[in-house]
Amino acid sequence: MRTDLERNERRDVEAAGAAVMLSVVQHAASVPSCAAAGGLSDHDKENEIKKLEAEKQKLCEKSMGDDCCARGWKYFSGKCYYFPTDKKTWTASRDACVAAGGDLVIVSSTELQDFVNRRILPFITGYHYYWVGLTDAVKEGDWRWIDGTPLSTTSRMWSSDQPDNWKGERGEHPEGEDCAAMALRSTSYFLFDKFCDDRFNRVCEAKTQIK
Ligand SMILES: [Ca+2]
């Protein structure tokens, strides 16, 4: 089994490789068109950048890729994730994620869900919910991710008897529950529809970036 030191060293080496590759990508992107001078055509240059981007992706995967993300963000499977510790309404959470360079997380796979849940546990306090980028505010019952993708109708992500568009004990929330949050129940995380004005933690998602 590797020691922590060995793991760190390996990671440093891989991160250095990623840094070199990133600078190559940056360089390629900054080379002016030299088709007229007999150099790379725009088309070749584009292909070269695509190839280098793919290489960068591989290096990001190998080195766990936090170097491909903004400071404090964590890399997973081609994207970056951020786990702030403060609590906000769904809309304010989304605004904060956008201001930080991303948006609320779209939980597009069980692997991503597992990654997010493992990472967010230490950051969640009090009542354990965190906002995700899923809402039925536009049309009741039509749950869509913030990129417009409908939530699969066969999704097993909802907790039992959710979503219920609850309106409160005395109907004090006539608008019902239109924003989705994830919470731990027993040993798994599930989706709940909640009042959009509730204040919870959040997970932001962003594209990787070339530094
Ligand atoms: Ca609803």
Short mmCIF file of C-alpha atoms and ligand atoms in Angstrom, two decimals:
data_model
loop_
_atom_site.label_atom_id
_atom_site.label_comp_id
_atom_site.label_asym_id
_atom_site.label_seq_id
_atom_site.Cartn_x
_atom_site.Cartn_y
_atom_site.Cartn_z
CA MET A 1 0.00 0.00 0.00
CA ARG A 2 1.32 3.49 -0.83
CA THR A 3 2.17 5.90 1.95
CA ASP A 4 0.55 9.35 1.98
CA LEU A 5 3.95 10.83 1.04
CA GLU A 6 4.23 8.57 -2.01
CA ARG A 7 0.70 9.42 -3.03
CA ASN A 8 1.41 13.13 -2.66
CA GLU A 9 4.61 12.81 -4.70
CA ARG A 10 2.81 10.94 -7.44
CA ARG A 11 0.11 13.57 -7.44
CA ASP A 12 2.73 16.37 -7.63
CA VAL A 13 4.35 14.71 -10.66
CA GLU A 14 0.99 14.28 -12.36
CA ALA A 15 -0.04 17.83 -11.53
CA ALA A 16 3.23 19.07 -13.03
CA GLY A 17 2.44 17.08 -16.19
CA ALA A 18 -1.01 18.64 -16.29
CA ALA A 19 0.48 22.12 -15.85
CA VAL A 20 2.86 21.55 -18.78
CA MET A 21 0.01 20.32 -20.94
CA LEU A 22 -2.17 23.26 -19.94
CA SER A 23 0.54 25.70 -20.95
CA VAL A 24 0.82 23.90 -24.31
CA VAL A 25 -2.95 24.25 -24.80
CA GLN A 26 -2.74 27.93 -23.89
CA HIS A 27 0.13 28.42 -26.29
CA ALA A 28 -1.69 26.68 -29.12
CA ALA A 29 -4.75 28.81 -28.45
CA SER A 30 -2.70 31.99 -28.60
CA VAL A 31 -0.83 31.21 -31.83
CA PRO A 32 -2.16 33.57 -34.53
CA SER A 33 -3.34 32.08 -37.79
CA CYS A 34 -0.34 31.47 -40.02
CA ALA A 35 -2.07 29.73 -42.92
CA ALA A 36 -0.88 32.45 -45.28
CA ALA A 37 2.69 31.90 -44.15
CA GLY A 38 2.41 28.16 -44.83
CA GLY A 39 2.05 27.15 -41.15
CA LEU A 40 -0.92 25.47 -39.46
CA SER A 41 -4.28 26.28 -41.03
CA ASP A 42 -7.10 27.39 -38.76
CA HIS A 43 -8.63 23.95 -39.25
CA ASP A 44 -5.38 22.20 -38.24
CA LYS A 45 -5.00 24.52 -35.32
CA GLU A 46 -8.53 23.73 -34.16
CA ASN A 47 -7.87 20.00 -34.43
CA GLU A 48 -4.62 20.38 -32.54
CA ILE A 49 -6.36 22.28 -29.75
CA LYS A 50 -9.09 19.61 -29.61
CA LYS A 51 -6.40 16.92 -29.30
CA LEU A 52 -4.63 18.84 -26.55
CA GLU A 53 -7.92 19.45 -24.75
CA ALA A 54 -8.56 15.69 -24.82
CA GLU A 55 -5.05 15.13 -23.43
CA LYS A 56 -5.71 17.71 -20.76
CA GLN A 57 -8.93 15.89 -19.86
CA LYS A 58 -6.97 12.66 -19.46
CA LEU A 59 -4.40 14.38 -17.26
CA CYS A 60 -7.17 15.95 -15.22
CA GLU A 61 -8.63 12.49 -14.63
CA LYS A 62 -5.24 11.03 -13.70
CA SER A 63 -4.16 13.77 -11.33
CA MET A 64 -7.63 14.05 -9.74
CA GLY A 65 -7.58 17.33 -11.65
CA ASP A 66 -8.16 19.97 -8.97
CA ASP A 67 -5.51 21.93 -10.92
CA CYS A 68 -8.08 22.11 -13.73
CA CYS A 69 -10.52 23.88 -11.38
CA ALA A 70 -10.64 27.25 -9.64
CA ARG A 71 -9.11 27.39 -6.15
CA GLY A 72 -11.25 25.53 -3.61
CA TRP A 73 -13.23 23.62 -6.28
CA LYS A 74 -12.96 19.83 -6.60
CA TYR A 75 -12.62 17.93 -9.83
CA PHE A 76 -14.84 15.02 -10.80
CA SER A 77 -15.30 13.39 -14.20
CA GLY A 78 -14.66 16.42 -16.41
CA LYS A 79 -16.24 19.13 -14.25
CA CYS A 80 -15.52 21.12 -11.09
CA TYR A 81 -17.58 21.20 -7.90
CA TYR A 82 -17.76 23.63 -5.02
CA PHE A 83 -19.20 23.04 -1.57
CA PRO A 84 -19.82 26.36 0.23
CA THR A 85 -20.72 26.23 3.91
CA ASP A 86 -23.33 29.01 4.08
CA LYS A 87 -27.08 28.59 3.59
CA LYS A 88 -29.27 30.46 1.14
CA THR A 89 -32.62 30.24 -0.62
CA TRP A 90 -32.67 28.25 -3.88
CA THR A 91 -32.56 31.37 -6.08
CA ALA A 92 -29.85 33.04 -3.99
CA SER A 93 -27.91 29.75 -4.06
CA ARG A 94 -28.14 29.64 -7.82
CA ASP A 95 -27.08 33.30 -8.10
CA ALA A 96 -24.09 32.61 -5.82
CA CYS A 97 -23.03 29.61 -7.93
CA VAL A 98 -23.29 31.72 -11.11
CA ALA A 99 -21.28 34.54 -9.50
CA ALA A 100 -18.62 31.96 -8.59
CA GLY A 101 -18.37 30.88 -12.25
CA GLY A 102 -20.77 27.92 -12.37
CA ASP A 103 -24.36 27.04 -11.55
CA LEU A 104 -26.21 24.70 -9.21
CA VAL A 105 -25.23 21.06 -9.68
CA ILE A 106 -27.06 18.87 -12.18
CA VAL A 107 -26.94 15.38 -10.72
CA SER A 108 -26.51 13.54 -13.99
CA SER A 109 -25.30 10.16 -12.73
CA THR A 110 -25.26 8.00 -9.63
CA GLU A 111 -21.44 8.27 -9.69
CA LEU A 112 -21.69 12.06 -9.48
CA GLN A 113 -24.34 11.76 -6.78
CA ASP A 114 -22.00 9.53 -4.74
CA PHE A 115 -19.08 11.93 -5.23
CA VAL A 116 -21.13 14.97 -4.20
CA ASN A 117 -22.61 13.23 -1.18
CA ARG A 118 -19.21 12.04 0.04
CA ARG A 119 -17.80 15.54 -0.33
CA ILE A 120 -20.67 17.53 1.10
CA LEU A 121 -21.11 15.61 4.36
CA PRO A 122 -18.45 17.57 6.29
CA PHE A 123 -19.95 20.88 5.12
CA ILE A 124 -23.57 20.27 6.03
CA THR A 125 -24.77 21.43 9.42
CA GLY A 126 -28.14 21.45 11.12
CA TYR A 127 -31.01 20.13 9.06
CA HIS A 128 -29.24 18.18 6.36
CA TYR A 129 -30.40 19.41 2.98
CA TYR A 130 -28.49 20.85 0.05
CA TRP A 131 -29.93 22.51 -3.03
CA VAL A 132 -29.48 21.02 -6.49
CA GLY A 133 -30.31 22.59 -9.86
CA LEU A 134 -33.78 21.04 -10.20
CA THR A 135 -37.14 22.86 -10.08
CA ASP A 136 -40.77 22.60 -11.18
CA ALA A 137 -41.40 26.35 -10.72
CA VAL A 138 -42.24 26.86 -14.41
CA LYS A 139 -44.89 24.13 -14.58
CA GLU A 140 -46.11 22.23 -11.54
CA GLY A 141 -44.97 18.61 -11.64
CA ASP A 142 -42.65 19.15 -14.62
CA TRP A 143 -39.31 18.74 -12.85
CA ARG A 144 -36.44 20.04 -14.93
CA TRP A 145 -32.74 20.48 -14.37
CA ILE A 146 -31.51 24.04 -14.89
CA ASP A 147 -30.22 23.15 -18.37
CA GLY A 148 -33.80 22.29 -19.38
CA THR A 149 -33.36 18.50 -19.19
CA PRO A 150 -36.43 16.82 -17.68
CA LEU A 151 -35.82 14.64 -14.64
CA SER A 152 -36.29 11.06 -15.77
CA THR A 153 -39.81 9.96 -14.86
CA THR A 154 -38.34 6.62 -13.81
CA SER A 155 -35.82 8.37 -11.58
CA ARG A 156 -35.40 6.68 -8.24
CA MET A 157 -33.86 9.80 -6.78
CA TRP A 158 -37.02 10.99 -4.98
CA SER A 159 -37.53 10.02 -1.38
CA SER A 160 -40.67 7.96 -0.77
CA ASP A 161 -43.87 10.05 -1.12
CA GLN A 162 -41.88 12.91 -2.71
CA PRO A 163 -42.43 15.21 -4.51
CA ASP A 164 -45.66 16.14 -2.70
CA ASN A 165 -45.86 19.92 -3.42
CA TRP A 166 -46.72 20.40 0.26
CA LYS A 167 -48.36 23.74 1.05
CA GLY A 168 -47.59 23.87 4.78
CA GLU A 169 -49.53 22.82 7.91
CA ARG A 170 -52.20 25.49 7.41
CA GLY A 171 -51.69 26.09 3.71
CA GLU A 172 -49.44 29.06 4.45
CA HIS A 173 -47.39 28.29 1.33
CA PRO A 174 -50.01 28.30 -1.44
CA GLU A 175 -47.26 28.19 -4.06
CA GLY A 176 -46.27 24.69 -2.85
CA GLU A 177 -42.78 23.24 -3.02
CA ASP A 178 -41.02 23.92 -6.31
CA CYS A 179 -37.29 23.50 -5.61
CA ALA A 180 -35.39 20.26 -5.08
CA ALA A 181 -32.92 19.51 -2.32
CA MET A 182 -30.98 16.36 -1.54
CA ALA A 183 -30.87 14.89 1.97
CA LEU A 184 -29.57 11.81 3.71
CA ARG A 185 -32.21 9.36 4.82
CA SER A 186 -31.00 6.19 6.48
CA THR A 187 -27.90 5.34 4.45
CA SER A 188 -28.74 6.98 1.10
CA TYR A 189 -29.37 10.44 -0.27
CA PHE A 190 -32.73 11.23 -1.85
CA LEU A 191 -34.47 14.19 -3.45
CA PHE A 192 -37.16 16.20 -1.65
CA ASP A 193 -39.27 19.04 -3.01
CA LYS A 194 -38.93 22.00 -0.66
CA PHE A 195 -40.09 25.62 -0.41
CA CYS A 196 -37.74 27.63 -2.63
CA ASP A 197 -37.33 30.19 0.18
CA ASP A 198 -35.90 27.59 2.58
CA ARG A 199 -32.24 28.16 3.31
CA PHE A 200 -29.93 25.23 2.71
CA ASN A 201 -26.37 24.46 1.70
CA ARG A 202 -25.68 24.11 -2.00
CA VAL A 203 -23.36 22.42 -4.46
CA CYS A 204 -22.09 24.39 -7.45
CA GLU A 205 -20.86 22.86 -10.72
CA ALA A 206 -18.60 24.49 -13.32
CA LYS A 207 -16.64 23.60 -16.43
CA THR A 208 -12.95 22.88 -16.05
CA GLN A 209 -10.73 25.81 -16.92
CA ILE A 210 -7.31 26.40 -18.40
CA LYS A 211 -5.27 28.41 -15.96
CA CA B 1 -44.03 21.80 -7.06
#
